[in-house]
mmCIF file of C-alpha atoms in Angstrom:
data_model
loop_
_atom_site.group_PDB
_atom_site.id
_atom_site.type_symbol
_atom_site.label_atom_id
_atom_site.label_comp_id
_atom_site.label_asym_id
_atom_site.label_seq_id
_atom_site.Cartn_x
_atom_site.Cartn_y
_atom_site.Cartn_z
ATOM 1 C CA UNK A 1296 9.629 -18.651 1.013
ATOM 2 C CA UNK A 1297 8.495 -21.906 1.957
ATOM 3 C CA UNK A 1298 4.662 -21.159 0.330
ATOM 4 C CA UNK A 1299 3.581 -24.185 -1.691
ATOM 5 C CA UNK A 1300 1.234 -22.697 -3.830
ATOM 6 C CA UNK A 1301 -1.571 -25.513 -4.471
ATOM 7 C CA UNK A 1302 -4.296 -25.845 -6.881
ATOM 8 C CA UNK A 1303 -7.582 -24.220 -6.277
ATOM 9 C CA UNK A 1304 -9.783 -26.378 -4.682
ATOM 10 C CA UNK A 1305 -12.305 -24.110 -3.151
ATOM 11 C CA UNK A 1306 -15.118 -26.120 -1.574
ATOM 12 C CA UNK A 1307 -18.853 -24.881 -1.301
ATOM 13 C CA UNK A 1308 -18.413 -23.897 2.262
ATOM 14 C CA UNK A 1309 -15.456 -22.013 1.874
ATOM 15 C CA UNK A 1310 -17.267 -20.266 -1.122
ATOM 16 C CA UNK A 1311 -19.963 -19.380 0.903
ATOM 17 C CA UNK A 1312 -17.928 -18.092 3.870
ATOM 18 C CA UNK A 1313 -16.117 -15.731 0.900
ATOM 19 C CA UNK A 1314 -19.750 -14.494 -0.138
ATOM 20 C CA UNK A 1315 -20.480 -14.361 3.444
ATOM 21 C CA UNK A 1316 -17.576 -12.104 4.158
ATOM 22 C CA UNK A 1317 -18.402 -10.213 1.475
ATOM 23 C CA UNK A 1318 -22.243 -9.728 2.337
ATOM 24 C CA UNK A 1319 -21.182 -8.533 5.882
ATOM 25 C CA UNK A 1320 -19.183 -5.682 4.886
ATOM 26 C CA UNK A 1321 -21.656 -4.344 2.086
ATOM 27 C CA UNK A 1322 -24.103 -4.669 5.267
ATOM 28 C CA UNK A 1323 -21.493 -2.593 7.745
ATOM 29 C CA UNK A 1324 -21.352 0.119 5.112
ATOM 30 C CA UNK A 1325 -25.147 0.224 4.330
ATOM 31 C CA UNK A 1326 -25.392 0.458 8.305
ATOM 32 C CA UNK A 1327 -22.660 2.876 8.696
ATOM 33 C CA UNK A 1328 -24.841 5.406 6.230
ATOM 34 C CA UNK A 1329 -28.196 4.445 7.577
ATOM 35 C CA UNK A 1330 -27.736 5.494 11.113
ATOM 36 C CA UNK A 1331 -25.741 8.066 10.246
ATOM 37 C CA UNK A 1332 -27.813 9.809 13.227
ATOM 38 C CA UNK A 1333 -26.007 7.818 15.774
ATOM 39 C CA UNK A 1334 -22.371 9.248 16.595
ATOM 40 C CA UNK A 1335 -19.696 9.009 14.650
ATOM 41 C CA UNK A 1336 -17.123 6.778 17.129
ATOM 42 C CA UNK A 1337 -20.197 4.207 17.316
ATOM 43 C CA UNK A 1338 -20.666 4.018 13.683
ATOM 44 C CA UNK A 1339 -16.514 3.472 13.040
ATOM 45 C CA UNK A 1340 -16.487 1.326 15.980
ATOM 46 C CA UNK A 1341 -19.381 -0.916 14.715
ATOM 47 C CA UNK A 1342 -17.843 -0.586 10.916
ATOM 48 C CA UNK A 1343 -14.372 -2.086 12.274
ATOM 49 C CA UNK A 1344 -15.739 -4.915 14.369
ATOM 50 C CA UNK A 1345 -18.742 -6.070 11.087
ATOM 51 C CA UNK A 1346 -14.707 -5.859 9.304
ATOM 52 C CA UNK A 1347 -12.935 -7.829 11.525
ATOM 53 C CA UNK A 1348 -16.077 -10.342 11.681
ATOM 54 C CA UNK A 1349 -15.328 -10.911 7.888
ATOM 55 C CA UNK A 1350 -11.788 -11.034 8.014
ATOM 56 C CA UNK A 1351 -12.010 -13.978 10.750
ATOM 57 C CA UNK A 1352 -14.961 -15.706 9.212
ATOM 58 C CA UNK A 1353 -12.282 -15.058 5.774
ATOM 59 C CA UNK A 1354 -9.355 -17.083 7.009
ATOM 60 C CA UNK A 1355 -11.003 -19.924 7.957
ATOM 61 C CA UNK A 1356 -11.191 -20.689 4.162
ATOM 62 C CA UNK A 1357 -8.315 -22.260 2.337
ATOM 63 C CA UNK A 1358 -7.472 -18.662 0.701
ATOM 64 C CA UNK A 1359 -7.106 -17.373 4.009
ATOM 65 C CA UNK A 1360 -5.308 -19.820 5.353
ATOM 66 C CA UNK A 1361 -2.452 -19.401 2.974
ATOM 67 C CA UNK A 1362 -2.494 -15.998 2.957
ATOM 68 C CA UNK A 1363 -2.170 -15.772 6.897
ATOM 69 C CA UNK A 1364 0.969 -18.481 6.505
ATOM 70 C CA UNK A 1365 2.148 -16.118 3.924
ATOM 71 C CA UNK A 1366 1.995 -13.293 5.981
ATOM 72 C CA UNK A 1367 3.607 -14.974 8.721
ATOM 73 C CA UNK A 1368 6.407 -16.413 6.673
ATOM 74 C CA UNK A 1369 6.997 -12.442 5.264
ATOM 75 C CA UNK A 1370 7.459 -11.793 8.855
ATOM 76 C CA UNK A 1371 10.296 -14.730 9.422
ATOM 77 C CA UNK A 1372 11.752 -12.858 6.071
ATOM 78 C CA UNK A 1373 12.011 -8.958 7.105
ATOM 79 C CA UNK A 1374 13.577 -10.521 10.391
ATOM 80 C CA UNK A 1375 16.494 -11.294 8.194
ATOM 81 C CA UNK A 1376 17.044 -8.287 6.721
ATOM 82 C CA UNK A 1377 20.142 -6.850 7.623
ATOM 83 C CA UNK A 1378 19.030 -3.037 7.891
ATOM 84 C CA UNK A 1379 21.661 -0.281 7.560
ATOM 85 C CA UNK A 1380 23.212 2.139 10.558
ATOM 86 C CA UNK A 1381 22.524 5.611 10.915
ATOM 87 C CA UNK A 1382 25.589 6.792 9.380
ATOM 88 C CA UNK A 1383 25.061 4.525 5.951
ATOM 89 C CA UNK A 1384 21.430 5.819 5.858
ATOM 90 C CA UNK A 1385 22.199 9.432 6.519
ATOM 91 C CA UNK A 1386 25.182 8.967 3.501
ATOM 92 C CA UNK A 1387 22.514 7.422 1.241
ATOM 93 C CA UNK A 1388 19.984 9.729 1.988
ATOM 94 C CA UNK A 1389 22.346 12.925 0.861
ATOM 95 C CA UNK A 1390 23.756 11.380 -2.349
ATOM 96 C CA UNK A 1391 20.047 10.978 -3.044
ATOM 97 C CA UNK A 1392 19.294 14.490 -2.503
ATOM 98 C CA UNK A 1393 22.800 15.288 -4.371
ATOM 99 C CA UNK A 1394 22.097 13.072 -7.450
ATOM 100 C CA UNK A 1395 18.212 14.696 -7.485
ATOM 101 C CA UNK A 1396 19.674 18.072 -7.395
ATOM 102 C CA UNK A 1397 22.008 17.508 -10.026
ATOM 103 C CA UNK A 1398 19.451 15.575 -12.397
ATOM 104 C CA UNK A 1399 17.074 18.741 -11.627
ATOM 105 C CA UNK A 1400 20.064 21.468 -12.258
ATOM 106 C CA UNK A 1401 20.762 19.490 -15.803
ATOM 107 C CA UNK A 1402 17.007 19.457 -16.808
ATOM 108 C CA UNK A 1403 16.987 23.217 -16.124
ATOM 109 C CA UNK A 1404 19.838 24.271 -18.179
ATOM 110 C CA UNK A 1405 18.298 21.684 -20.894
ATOM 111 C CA UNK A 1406 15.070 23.495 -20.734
ATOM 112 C CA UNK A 1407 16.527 26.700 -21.330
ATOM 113 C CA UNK A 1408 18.418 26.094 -24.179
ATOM 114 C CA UNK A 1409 15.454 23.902 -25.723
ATOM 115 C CA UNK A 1410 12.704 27.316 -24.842
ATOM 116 C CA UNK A 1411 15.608 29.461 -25.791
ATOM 117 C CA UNK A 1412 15.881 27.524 -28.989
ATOM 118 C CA UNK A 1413 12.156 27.568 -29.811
ATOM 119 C CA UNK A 1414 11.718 30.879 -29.198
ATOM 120 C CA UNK A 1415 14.206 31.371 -32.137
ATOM 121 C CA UNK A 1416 12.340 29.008 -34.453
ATOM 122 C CA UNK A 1417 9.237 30.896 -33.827
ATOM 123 C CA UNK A 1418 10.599 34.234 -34.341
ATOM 124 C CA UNK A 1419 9.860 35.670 -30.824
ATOM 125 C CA UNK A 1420 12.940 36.664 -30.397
ATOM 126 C CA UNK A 1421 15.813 36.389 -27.744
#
């Protein structure tokens, strides 16, 4: 990725927009409990927007800013992914199941011989 990662200058103002942010969430959930007489689609409705109020008033500071070009740059990246077909995916996804029921048959047996073998020790019998 093409991130530069640069040294943290945080000014005062973005400071107080992160403190901001942060204030108007704890406020949305305080108001989400406090009128918890109103319905419950106007209280989610008014906890989402008081969310995406911070979230906006968050990427206008320099943290937000790179993390929305770092977001958009891990988009450019999973567009290059070369995904498999249905056949190769369907093929992987049975040797998975194969290899996990092998692994679990193995464990078994183990388990058995190791209870089998303890019960011996302890005089329990066979």
């Amino acid at each position: 990725m093409n991130t530069q990662v640069e040294p943290n200058t945080s000014s005062m103002g973005d400071v107080v927009k992160q403190v901001a942010s942060l204030v108007f969430v704890i406020a949305g959930l305080a108001a989400f409990y406090y009128f918890s007489s109103f319905p419950l689609l106007y209280r989610v409705l008014g906890l989402v927007l008081v969310v995406m109020l911070a979230l906006g008033l968050m990427l206008t500071t320099a943290i937000g800013k790179n993390v929305w070009a770092f977001m958009l740059e891990s988009k450019q990246e999973v567009r290059k992914v070369v995904w498999p077909n249905r056949q190769e995916t369907i093929r992987t996804t049975l040797l998975v199941f194969a290899m996990v029921f092998i692994v679990g048959l193995i464990l078994w047996v183990l388990d058995m011989f190791l209870f089998s073998g303890i019960r011996l020790l302890t005089g329990q019998g066979v």
